[in-house]
Coordinates of C-alpha atoms and ligand atoms in Angstrom, one line a residue:
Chain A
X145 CA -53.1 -7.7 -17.7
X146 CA -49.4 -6.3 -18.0
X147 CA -46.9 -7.6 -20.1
X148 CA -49.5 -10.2 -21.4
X149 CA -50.0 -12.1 -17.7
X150 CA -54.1 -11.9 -16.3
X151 CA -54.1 -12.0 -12.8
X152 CA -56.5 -14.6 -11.4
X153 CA -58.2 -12.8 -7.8
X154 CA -60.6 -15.5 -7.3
X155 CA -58.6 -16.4 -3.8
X156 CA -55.5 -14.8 -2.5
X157 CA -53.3 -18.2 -3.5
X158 CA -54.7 -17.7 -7.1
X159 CA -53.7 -14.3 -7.1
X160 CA -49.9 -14.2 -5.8
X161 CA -49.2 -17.2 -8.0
X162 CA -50.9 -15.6 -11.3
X163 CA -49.1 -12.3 -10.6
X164 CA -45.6 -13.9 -9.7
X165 CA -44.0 -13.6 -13.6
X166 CA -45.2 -10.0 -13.6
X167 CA -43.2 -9.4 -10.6
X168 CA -40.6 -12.1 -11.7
X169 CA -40.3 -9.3 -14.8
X170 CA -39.5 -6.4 -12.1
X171 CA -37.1 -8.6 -10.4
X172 CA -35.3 -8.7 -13.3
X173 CA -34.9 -4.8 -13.7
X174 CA -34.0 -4.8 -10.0
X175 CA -31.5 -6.6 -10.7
X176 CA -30.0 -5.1 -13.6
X177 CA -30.3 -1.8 -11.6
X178 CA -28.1 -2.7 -8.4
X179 CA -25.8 -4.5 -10.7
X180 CA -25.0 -1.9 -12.7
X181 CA -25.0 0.8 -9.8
X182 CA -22.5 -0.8 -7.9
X183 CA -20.7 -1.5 -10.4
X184 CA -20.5 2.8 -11.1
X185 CA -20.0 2.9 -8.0
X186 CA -17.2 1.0 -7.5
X187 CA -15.6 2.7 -10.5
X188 CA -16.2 5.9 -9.6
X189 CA -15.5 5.3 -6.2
X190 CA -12.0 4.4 -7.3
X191 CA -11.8 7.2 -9.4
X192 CA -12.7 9.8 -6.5
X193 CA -10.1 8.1 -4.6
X194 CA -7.8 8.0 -6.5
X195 CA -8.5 11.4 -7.3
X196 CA -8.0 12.7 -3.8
X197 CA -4.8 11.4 -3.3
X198 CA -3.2 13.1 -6.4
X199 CA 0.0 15.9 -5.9
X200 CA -2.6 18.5 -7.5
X201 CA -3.8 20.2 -4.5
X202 CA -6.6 22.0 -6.4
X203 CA -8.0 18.5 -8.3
X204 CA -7.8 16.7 -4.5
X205 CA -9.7 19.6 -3.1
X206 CA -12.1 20.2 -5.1
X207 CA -12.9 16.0 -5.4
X208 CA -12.8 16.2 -1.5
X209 CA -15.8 18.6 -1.7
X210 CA -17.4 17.1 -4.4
X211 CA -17.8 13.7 -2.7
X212 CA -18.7 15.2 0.4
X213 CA -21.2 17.2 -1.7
X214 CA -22.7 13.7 -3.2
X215 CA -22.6 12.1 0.8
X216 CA -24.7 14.7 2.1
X217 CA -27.6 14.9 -0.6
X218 CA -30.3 12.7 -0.2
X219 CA -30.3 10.0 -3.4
X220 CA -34.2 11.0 -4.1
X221 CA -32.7 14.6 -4.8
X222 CA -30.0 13.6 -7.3
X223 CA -32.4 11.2 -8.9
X224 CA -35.2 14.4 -9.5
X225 CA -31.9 16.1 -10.9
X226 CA -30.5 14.1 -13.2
X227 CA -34.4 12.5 -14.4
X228 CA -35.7 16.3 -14.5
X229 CA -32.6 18.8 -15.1
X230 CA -30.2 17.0 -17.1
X231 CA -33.2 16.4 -20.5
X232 CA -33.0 20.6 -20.1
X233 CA -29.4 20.4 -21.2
X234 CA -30.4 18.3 -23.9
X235 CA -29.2 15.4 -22.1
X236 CA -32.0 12.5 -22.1
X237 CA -31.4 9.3 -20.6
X238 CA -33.5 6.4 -20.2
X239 CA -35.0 6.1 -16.4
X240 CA -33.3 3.1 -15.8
X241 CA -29.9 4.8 -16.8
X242 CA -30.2 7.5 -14.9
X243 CA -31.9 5.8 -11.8
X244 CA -28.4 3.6 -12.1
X245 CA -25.8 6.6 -12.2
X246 CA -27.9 8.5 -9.5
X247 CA -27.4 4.8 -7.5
X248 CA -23.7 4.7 -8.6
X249 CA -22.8 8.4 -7.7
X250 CA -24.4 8.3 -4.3
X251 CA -22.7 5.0 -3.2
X252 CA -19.3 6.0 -5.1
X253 CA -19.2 8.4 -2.1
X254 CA -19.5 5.3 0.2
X255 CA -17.1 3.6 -1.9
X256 CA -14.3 6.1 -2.0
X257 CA -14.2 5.7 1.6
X258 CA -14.2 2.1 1.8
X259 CA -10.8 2.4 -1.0
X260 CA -9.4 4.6 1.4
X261 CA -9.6 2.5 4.4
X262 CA -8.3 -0.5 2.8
X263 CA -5.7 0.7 0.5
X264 CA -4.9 3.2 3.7
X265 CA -4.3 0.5 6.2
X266 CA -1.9 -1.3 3.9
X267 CA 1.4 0.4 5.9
X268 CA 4.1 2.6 4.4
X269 CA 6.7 0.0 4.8
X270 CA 5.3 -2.4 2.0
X271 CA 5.7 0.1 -0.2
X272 CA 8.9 1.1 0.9
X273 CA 10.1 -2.5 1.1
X274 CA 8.5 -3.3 -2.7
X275 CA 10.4 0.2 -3.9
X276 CA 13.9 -1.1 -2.3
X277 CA 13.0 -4.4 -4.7
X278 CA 13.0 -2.3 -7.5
X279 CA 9.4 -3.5 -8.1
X280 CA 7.6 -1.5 -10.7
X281 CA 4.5 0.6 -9.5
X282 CA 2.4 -1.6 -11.7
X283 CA 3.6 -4.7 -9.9
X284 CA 3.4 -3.0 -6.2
X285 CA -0.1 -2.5 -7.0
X286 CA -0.8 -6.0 -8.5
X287 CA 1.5 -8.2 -6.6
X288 CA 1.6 -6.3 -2.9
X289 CA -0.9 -3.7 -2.2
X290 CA -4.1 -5.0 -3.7
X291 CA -3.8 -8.2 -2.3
X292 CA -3.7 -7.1 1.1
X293 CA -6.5 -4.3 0.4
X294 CA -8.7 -6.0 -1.3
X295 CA -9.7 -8.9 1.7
X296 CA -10.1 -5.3 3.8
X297 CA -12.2 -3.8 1.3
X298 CA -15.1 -6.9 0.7
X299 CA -16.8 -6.6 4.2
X300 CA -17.6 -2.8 3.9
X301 CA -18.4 -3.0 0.0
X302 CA -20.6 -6.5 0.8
X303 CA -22.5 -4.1 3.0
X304 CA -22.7 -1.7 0.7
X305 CA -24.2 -4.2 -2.2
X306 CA -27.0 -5.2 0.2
X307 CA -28.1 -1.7 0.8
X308 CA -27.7 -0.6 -2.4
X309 CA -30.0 -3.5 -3.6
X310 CA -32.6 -2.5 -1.2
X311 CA -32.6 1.3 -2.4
X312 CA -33.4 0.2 -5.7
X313 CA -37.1 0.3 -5.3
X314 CA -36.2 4.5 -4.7
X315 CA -35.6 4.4 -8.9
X316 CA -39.9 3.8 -9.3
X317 CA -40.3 7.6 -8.3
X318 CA -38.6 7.8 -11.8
X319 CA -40.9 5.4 -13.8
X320 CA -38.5 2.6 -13.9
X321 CA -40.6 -0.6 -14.0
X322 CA -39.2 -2.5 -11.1
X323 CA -40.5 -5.2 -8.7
X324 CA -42.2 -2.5 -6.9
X325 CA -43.5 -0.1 -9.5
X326 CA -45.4 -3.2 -11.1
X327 CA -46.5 -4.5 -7.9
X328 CA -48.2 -1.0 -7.6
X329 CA -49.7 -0.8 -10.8
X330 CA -51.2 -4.0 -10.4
X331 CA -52.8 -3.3 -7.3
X332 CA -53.8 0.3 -9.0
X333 CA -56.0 -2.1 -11.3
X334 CA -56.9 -4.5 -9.0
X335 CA -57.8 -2.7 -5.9
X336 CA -55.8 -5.2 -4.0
X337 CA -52.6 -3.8 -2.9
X338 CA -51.5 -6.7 0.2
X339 CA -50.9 -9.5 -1.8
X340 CA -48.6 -7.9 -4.5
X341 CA -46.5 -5.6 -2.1
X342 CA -46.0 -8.0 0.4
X343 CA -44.5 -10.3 -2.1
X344 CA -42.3 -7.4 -2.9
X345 CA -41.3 -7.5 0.7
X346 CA -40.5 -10.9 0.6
X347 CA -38.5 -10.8 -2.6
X348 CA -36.4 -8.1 -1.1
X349 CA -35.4 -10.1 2.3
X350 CA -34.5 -13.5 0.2
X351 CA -32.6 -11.4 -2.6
X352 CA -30.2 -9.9 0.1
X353 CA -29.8 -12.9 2.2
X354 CA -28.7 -14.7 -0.8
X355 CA -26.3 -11.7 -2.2
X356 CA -25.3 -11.8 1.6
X357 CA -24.0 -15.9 1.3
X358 CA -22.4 -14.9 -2.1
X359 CA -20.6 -11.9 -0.9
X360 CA -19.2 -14.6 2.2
X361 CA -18.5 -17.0 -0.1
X362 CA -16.0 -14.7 -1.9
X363 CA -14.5 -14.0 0.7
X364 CA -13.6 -17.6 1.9
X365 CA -11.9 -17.7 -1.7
X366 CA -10.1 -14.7 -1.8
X367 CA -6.6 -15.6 -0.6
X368 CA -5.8 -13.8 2.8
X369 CA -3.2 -15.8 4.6
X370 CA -1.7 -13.6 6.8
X371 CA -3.2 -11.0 6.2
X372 CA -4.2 -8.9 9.8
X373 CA -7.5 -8.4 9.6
X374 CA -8.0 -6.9 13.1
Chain B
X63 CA 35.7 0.9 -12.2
X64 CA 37.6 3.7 -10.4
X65 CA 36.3 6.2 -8.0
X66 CA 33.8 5.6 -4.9
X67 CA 30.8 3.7 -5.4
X68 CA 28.7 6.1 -3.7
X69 CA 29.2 9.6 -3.6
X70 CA 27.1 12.4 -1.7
X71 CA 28.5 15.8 -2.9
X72 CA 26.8 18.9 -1.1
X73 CA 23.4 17.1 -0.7
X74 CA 20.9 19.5 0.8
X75 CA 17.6 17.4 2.3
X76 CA 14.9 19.5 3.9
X77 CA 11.6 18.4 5.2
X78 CA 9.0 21.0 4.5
X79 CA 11.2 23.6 6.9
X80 CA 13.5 21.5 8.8
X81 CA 16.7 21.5 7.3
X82 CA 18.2 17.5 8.0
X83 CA 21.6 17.8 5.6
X84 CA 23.3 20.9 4.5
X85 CA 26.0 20.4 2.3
X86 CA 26.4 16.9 3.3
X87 CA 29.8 15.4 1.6
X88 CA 30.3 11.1 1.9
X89 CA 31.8 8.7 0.0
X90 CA 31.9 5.5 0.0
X91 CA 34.1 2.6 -2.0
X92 CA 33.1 -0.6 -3.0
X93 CA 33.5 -3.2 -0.8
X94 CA 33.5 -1.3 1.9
X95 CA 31.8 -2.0 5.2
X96 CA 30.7 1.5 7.0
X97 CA 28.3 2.1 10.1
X98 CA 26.4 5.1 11.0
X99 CA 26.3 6.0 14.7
X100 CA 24.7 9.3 16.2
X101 CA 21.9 10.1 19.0
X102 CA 18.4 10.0 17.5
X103 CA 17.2 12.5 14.5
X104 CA 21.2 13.3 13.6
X105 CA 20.0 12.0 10.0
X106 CA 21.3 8.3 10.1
X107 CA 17.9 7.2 8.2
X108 CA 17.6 9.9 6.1
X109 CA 21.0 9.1 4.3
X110 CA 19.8 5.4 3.5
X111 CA 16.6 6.4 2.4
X112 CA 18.0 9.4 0.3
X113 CA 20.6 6.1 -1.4
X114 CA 17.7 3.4 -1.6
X115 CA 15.7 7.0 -3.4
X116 CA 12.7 6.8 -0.8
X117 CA 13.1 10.3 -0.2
X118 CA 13.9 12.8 -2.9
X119 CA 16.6 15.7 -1.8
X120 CA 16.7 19.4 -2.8
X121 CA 20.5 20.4 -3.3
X122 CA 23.6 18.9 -4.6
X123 CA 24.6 15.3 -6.3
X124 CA 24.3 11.8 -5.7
X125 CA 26.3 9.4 -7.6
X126 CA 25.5 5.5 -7.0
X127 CA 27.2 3.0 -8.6
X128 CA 28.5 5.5 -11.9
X129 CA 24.7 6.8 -12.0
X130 CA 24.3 10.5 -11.1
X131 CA 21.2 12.6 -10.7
X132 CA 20.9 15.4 -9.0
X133 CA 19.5 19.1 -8.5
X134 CA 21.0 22.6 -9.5
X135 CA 21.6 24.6 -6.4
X136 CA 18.3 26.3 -5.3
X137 CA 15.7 25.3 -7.9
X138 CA 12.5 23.3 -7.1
X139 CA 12.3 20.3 -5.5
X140 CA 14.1 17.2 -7.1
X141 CA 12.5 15.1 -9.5
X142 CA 14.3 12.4 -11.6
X143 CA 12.4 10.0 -13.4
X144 CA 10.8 6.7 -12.8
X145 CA 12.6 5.0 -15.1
X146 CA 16.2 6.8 -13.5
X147 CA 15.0 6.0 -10.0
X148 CA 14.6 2.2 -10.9
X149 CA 18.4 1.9 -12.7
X150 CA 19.7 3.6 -9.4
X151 CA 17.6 1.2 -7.3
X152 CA 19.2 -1.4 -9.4
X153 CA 22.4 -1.4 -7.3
X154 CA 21.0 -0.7 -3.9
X155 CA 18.8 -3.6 -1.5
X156 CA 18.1 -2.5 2.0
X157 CA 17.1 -4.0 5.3
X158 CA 14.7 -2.6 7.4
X159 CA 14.3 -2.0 11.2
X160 CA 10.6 -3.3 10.7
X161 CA 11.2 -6.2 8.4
X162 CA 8.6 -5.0 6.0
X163 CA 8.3 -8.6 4.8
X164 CA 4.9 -8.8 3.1
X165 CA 2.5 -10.6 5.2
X166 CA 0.4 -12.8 2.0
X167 CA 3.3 -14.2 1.1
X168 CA 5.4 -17.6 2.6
X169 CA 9.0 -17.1 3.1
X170 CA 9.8 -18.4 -0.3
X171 CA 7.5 -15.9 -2.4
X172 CA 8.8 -13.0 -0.4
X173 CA 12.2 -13.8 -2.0
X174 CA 11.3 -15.3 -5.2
X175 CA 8.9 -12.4 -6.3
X176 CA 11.4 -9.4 -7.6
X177 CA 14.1 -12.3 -8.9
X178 CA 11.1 -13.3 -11.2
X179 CA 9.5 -9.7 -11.4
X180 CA 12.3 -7.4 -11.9
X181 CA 15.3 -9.6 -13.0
X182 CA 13.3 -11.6 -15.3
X183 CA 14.3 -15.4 -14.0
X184 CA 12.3 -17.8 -14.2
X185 CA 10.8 -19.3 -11.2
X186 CA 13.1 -22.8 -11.3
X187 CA 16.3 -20.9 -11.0
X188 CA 14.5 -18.3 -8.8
X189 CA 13.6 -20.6 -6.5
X190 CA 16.8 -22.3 -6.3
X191 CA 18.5 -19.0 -5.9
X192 CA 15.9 -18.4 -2.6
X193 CA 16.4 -21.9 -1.0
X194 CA 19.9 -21.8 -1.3
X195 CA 20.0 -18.1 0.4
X196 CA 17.3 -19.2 2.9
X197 CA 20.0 -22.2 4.1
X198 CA 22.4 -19.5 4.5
X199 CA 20.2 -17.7 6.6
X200 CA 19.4 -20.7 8.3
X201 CA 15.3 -20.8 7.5
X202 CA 15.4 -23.5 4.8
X203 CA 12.6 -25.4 7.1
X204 CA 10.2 -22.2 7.6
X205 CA 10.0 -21.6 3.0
X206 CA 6.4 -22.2 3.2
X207 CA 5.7 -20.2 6.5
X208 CA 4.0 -16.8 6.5
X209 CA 6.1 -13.7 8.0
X210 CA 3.4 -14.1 11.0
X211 CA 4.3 -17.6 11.9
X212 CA 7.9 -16.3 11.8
X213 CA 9.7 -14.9 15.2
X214 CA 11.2 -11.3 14.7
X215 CA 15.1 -13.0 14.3
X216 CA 13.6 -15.4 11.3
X217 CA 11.5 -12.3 10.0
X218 CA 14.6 -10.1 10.0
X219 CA 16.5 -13.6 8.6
X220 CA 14.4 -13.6 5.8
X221 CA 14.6 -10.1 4.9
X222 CA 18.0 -9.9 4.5
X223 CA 17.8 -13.2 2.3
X224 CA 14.7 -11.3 -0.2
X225 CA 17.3 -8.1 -0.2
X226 CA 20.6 -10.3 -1.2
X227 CA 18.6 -12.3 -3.9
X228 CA 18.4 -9.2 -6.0
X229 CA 22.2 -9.2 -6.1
X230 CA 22.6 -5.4 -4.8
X231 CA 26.5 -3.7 -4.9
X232 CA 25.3 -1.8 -2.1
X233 CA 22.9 -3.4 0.7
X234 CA 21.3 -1.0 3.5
X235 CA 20.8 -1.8 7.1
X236 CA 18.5 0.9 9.1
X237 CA 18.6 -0.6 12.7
X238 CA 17.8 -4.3 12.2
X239 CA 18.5 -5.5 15.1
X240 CA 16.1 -2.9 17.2
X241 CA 13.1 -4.0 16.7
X242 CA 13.9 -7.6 18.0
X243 CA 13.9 -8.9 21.5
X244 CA 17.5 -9.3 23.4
X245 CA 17.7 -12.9 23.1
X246 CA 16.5 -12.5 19.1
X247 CA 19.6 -9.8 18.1
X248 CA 22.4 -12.5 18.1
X249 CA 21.3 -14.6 15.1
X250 CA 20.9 -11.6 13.0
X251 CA 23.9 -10.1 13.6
X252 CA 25.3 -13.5 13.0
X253 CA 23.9 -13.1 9.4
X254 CA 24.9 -9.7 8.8
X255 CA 28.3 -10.9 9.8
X256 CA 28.7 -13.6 7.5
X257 CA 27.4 -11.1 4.6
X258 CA 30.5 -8.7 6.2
X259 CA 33.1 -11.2 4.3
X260 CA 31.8 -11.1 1.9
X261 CA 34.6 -8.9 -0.3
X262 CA 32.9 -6.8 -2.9
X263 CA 29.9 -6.5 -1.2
X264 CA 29.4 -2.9 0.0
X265 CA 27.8 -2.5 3.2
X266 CA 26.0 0.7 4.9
X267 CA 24.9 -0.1 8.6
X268 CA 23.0 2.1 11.2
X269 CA 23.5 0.9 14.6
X270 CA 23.4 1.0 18.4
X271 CA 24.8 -2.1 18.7
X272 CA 28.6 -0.5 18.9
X273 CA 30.3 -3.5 19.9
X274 CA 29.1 -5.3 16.8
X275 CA 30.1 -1.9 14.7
X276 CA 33.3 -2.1 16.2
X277 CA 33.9 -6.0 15.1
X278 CA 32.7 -5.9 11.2
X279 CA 33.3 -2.3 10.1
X280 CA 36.3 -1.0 8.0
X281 CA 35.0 2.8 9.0
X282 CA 32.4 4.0 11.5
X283 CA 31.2 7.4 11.0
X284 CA 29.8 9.8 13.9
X285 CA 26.8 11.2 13.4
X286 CA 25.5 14.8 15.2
X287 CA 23.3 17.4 13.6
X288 CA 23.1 15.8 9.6
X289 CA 26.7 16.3 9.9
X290 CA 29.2 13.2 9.7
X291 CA 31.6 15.0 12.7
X292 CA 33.8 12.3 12.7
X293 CA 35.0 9.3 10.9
X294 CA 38.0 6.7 10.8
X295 CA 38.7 3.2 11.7
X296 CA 36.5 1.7 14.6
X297 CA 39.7 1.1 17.0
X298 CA 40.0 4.9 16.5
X299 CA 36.6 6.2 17.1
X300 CA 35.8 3.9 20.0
X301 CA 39.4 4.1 22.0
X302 CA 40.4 7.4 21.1
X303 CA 37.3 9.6 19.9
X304 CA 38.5 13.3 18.9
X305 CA 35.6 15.1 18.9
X306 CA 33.5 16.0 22.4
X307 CA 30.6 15.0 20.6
X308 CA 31.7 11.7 19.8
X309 CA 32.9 11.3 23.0
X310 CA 29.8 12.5 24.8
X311 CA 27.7 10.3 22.8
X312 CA 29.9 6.7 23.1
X313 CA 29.8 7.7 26.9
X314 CA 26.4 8.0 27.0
X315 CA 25.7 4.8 25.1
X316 CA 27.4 2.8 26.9
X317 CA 25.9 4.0 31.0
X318 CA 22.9 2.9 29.0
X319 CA 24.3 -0.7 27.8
X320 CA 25.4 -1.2 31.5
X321 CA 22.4 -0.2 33.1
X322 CA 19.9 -2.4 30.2
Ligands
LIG413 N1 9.1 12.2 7.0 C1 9.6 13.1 7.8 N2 9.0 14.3 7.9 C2 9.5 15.3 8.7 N3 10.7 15.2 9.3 C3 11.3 14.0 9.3 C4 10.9 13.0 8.5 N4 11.7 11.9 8.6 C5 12.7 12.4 9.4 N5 12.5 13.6 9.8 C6 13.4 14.4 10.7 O1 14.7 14.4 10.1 C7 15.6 14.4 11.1 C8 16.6 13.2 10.9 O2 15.8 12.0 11.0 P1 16.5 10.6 10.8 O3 15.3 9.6 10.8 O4 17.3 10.5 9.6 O5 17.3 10.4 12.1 P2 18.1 9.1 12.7 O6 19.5 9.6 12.8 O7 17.8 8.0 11.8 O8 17.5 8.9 14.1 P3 17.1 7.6 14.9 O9 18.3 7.1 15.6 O10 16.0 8.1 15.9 O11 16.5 6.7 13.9 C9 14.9 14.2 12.4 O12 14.8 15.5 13.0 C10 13.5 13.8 12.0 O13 12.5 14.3 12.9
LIG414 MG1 16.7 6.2 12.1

């Protein structure tokens, strides 16, 4: 029994339908995990970026190698270092907070790059024509470049969402209680691991089909007329 | 208001190392209709883009429209202000020789959007204001069409009609007939020249279309080396050029009109 739901193993129907709401629980903290990682990471992403392409040589150095740093370690590293190191320092997190930054840092990499491409392939002359318009920098941002960066940005950062969602399960190696960490436990007490992971990996494929459609969807409603987009 | 509108006094611009002006001395009086000619990198662009304050400069003083800023001899490079860049920008529009129109927005909304931003109008009289410059420019039919449905001519058409509904003293052209196909040029230059009479409007035009230089400017200026080497009426420059250079140049421009 976890979370007060008896699994029923008398036939392997029995048992996926009595362990579904366990799972249904994990689902939930999946969920909440790629959520809130990409949105870090779209935040921090912005940040890096925005960062990099500052007059202070020294800060767009040094954030250069930094987000190169976070590219090229691998997630499960960061995630043993901020779960293990960081409660040294005195700094002690819940697991699914820090499974969520580690998530948000490494894809804020991803992200910065994405930022960069779109907001890059927006050309000099818009700015230079919103300038000779006396538009404020606020307005140039609002009115001229984001529009035209933003329908460049979704495809990359839809990708991006779906992978991000199906790293998640990484974040159990840290005791978070997602879909896959309970699936586990139950077949720890059941002896009777197929059933309950290979619902897990057929969560996973529906989950990012449908955040697939809904990351299409948007962009059918984000306004892009004439827009060039290749 | 006495005294030029624009005035360039020992303006020192310099890219990294390359020195583009030196000492560079122009002025210019309202109403005044003035074109730049000169062979390729003699700093044509670079003085528009110093007046519309897309580029910053290192030395000297520029004074637009009564508002000065400038940079002691020497020192670091320039830096005025947002807020001082915006009140210069107040009196200046410009035309580019890539349109630059923005591509999410119809014809209309390219024009209407600083009126409403930056001026503060509301979008009734801003609207009226665009449709009765887009019948001027001839486009009145193509408001709700997006810069790419638009030919190059209507493109350029437009521009000039989002720059004028700002109200500018001074309006910019940088080439804006040379990004356009032969058979496009004519119905710009038809719009430029119909802005040409108009009397307090003060006009800044880099060409090489010098027969069209020759018809609406008061004053042509040569061009060589970020120097202006010569300067005076256009029946003077283009009949009796003084200077070799000016000579050289209006020679070689036109063996290459007769042979396009
Ligand atoms: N952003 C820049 N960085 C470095 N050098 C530049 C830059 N812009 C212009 N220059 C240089 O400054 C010089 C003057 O350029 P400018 O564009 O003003 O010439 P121009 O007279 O407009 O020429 P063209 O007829 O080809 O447009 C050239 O040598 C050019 O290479
Ligand atoms: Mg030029």
């Amino acid at each position: 029994m976890i979370y007060g739901y008896a699994w029923d193993t008398s036939s392997p129907l029995a048992y996926a339908v009595s362990i579904l709401p366990i799972l249904a629980i994990g689902l939930v903290v999946t969920l909440k995990a790629a959520v809130s990682g990409f949105v870090v990471a779209l935040v921090l992403g912005l940040i890096w970026y925005l960062l990099r392409r500052t007059r202070i040589r020294a800060v767009a150095w040094s954030t250069a190698l930094l987000v190169e740093f976070i590219r090229d370690t691998p997630l499960l590293v960061q995630l043993f270092f901020l779960y293990y190191v960081l409660p040294d320092y005195g700094v002690v997190l819940p697991a699914l907070v820090t499974g969520v930054l580690a998530l948000g840092l490494q894809y804020s990499a991803y992200t910065a790059e994405v930022y960069r491409g779109g907001f890059g392939a927006v050309p000099r002359g818009q700015w230079e024509a919103a300038i000779a318009l006396n538009l404020s920098r606020y307005r140039i941002y609002r009115d001229i470049v984001i529009p035209q960066a933003v329908p460049r940005i979704m495809p990359a950062m839809g990708n991006y969402a779906v992978s991000m969602l199906k790293e998640t399960p990484v974040l159990s190696v840290v005791t978070v209680l997602d879909m896959l960490n309970l699936a586990n436990m139950i077949g720890d007490r059941t002896f009777e691991y197929l059933i309950p992971l290979s619902l897990v990996g057929v969560i996973f494929p529906i989950m990012t089909t449908l955040c697939s459609v809904g990351i299409h969807l948007l962009e059918r409603i984000l306004p892009r007329d004439g827009i060039a987009l290749r | 208001m006495t005294g030029p509108l624009i005035e360039f006094r020992d303006v020192g611009k310099r890219f990294d190392r390359l020195t583009v002006l030196d000492r560079f001395c122009f002025t210019v009086q309202q109403g005044e209709k003035v074109s730049l000619i000169g062979p390729s990198g003699s700093g044509k662009s670079t003085v528009l883009r110093i007046l519309m304050t897309l580029e910053p400069f290192q030395e000297g003083t520029l004074t637009l429209g009564g508002i000065s800023y400038h940079q002691p001899h020497g020192r670091g490079p320039f830096k005025a202000s947002e807020r001082h860049l915006r009140e210069v920008r107040r009196n200046v529009g410009m035309v580019f020789q890539s349109f630059n129109l923005f591509p999410h927005m119809t014809a209309l909304r390219n024009i209407v959007e600083a009126p409403m931003a930056v001026l503060g109008l509301g979008r009734e009289e801003a609207e009226s204001r665009a449709l009765e410059l887009l019948r001027l420019v001839g486009l009145l039919d193509k408001k709700d069409h997006f810069p790419a449905q638009l030919s190059g001519g209507q493109q350029q058409r437009v521009a000039i009609a989002r720059a004028m509904a700002m109200r500018p003293r001074v309006l910019l052209f940088d080439e804006p007939t040379s990004a356009l196909d032969p058979e496009l040029v004519g119905e710009v230059l038809g719009v430029i020249r119909m802005l040409a009479h108009e009397h307090d409007l003060t006009m800044l035009l880099v060409t090489h279309e010098m027969r069209f230089a020759r018809e609406i400017s008061d004053r042509v200026c040569f061009f060589d080396s970020g120097q202006i080497v010569e300067q005076g009426s256009p029946d003077r420059i283009f009949a009796e050029p003084a200077h070799p250079r000016t000579r050289a140049f209006l020679k070689s421009v036109l063996a290459e009109s007769r042979t396009a």
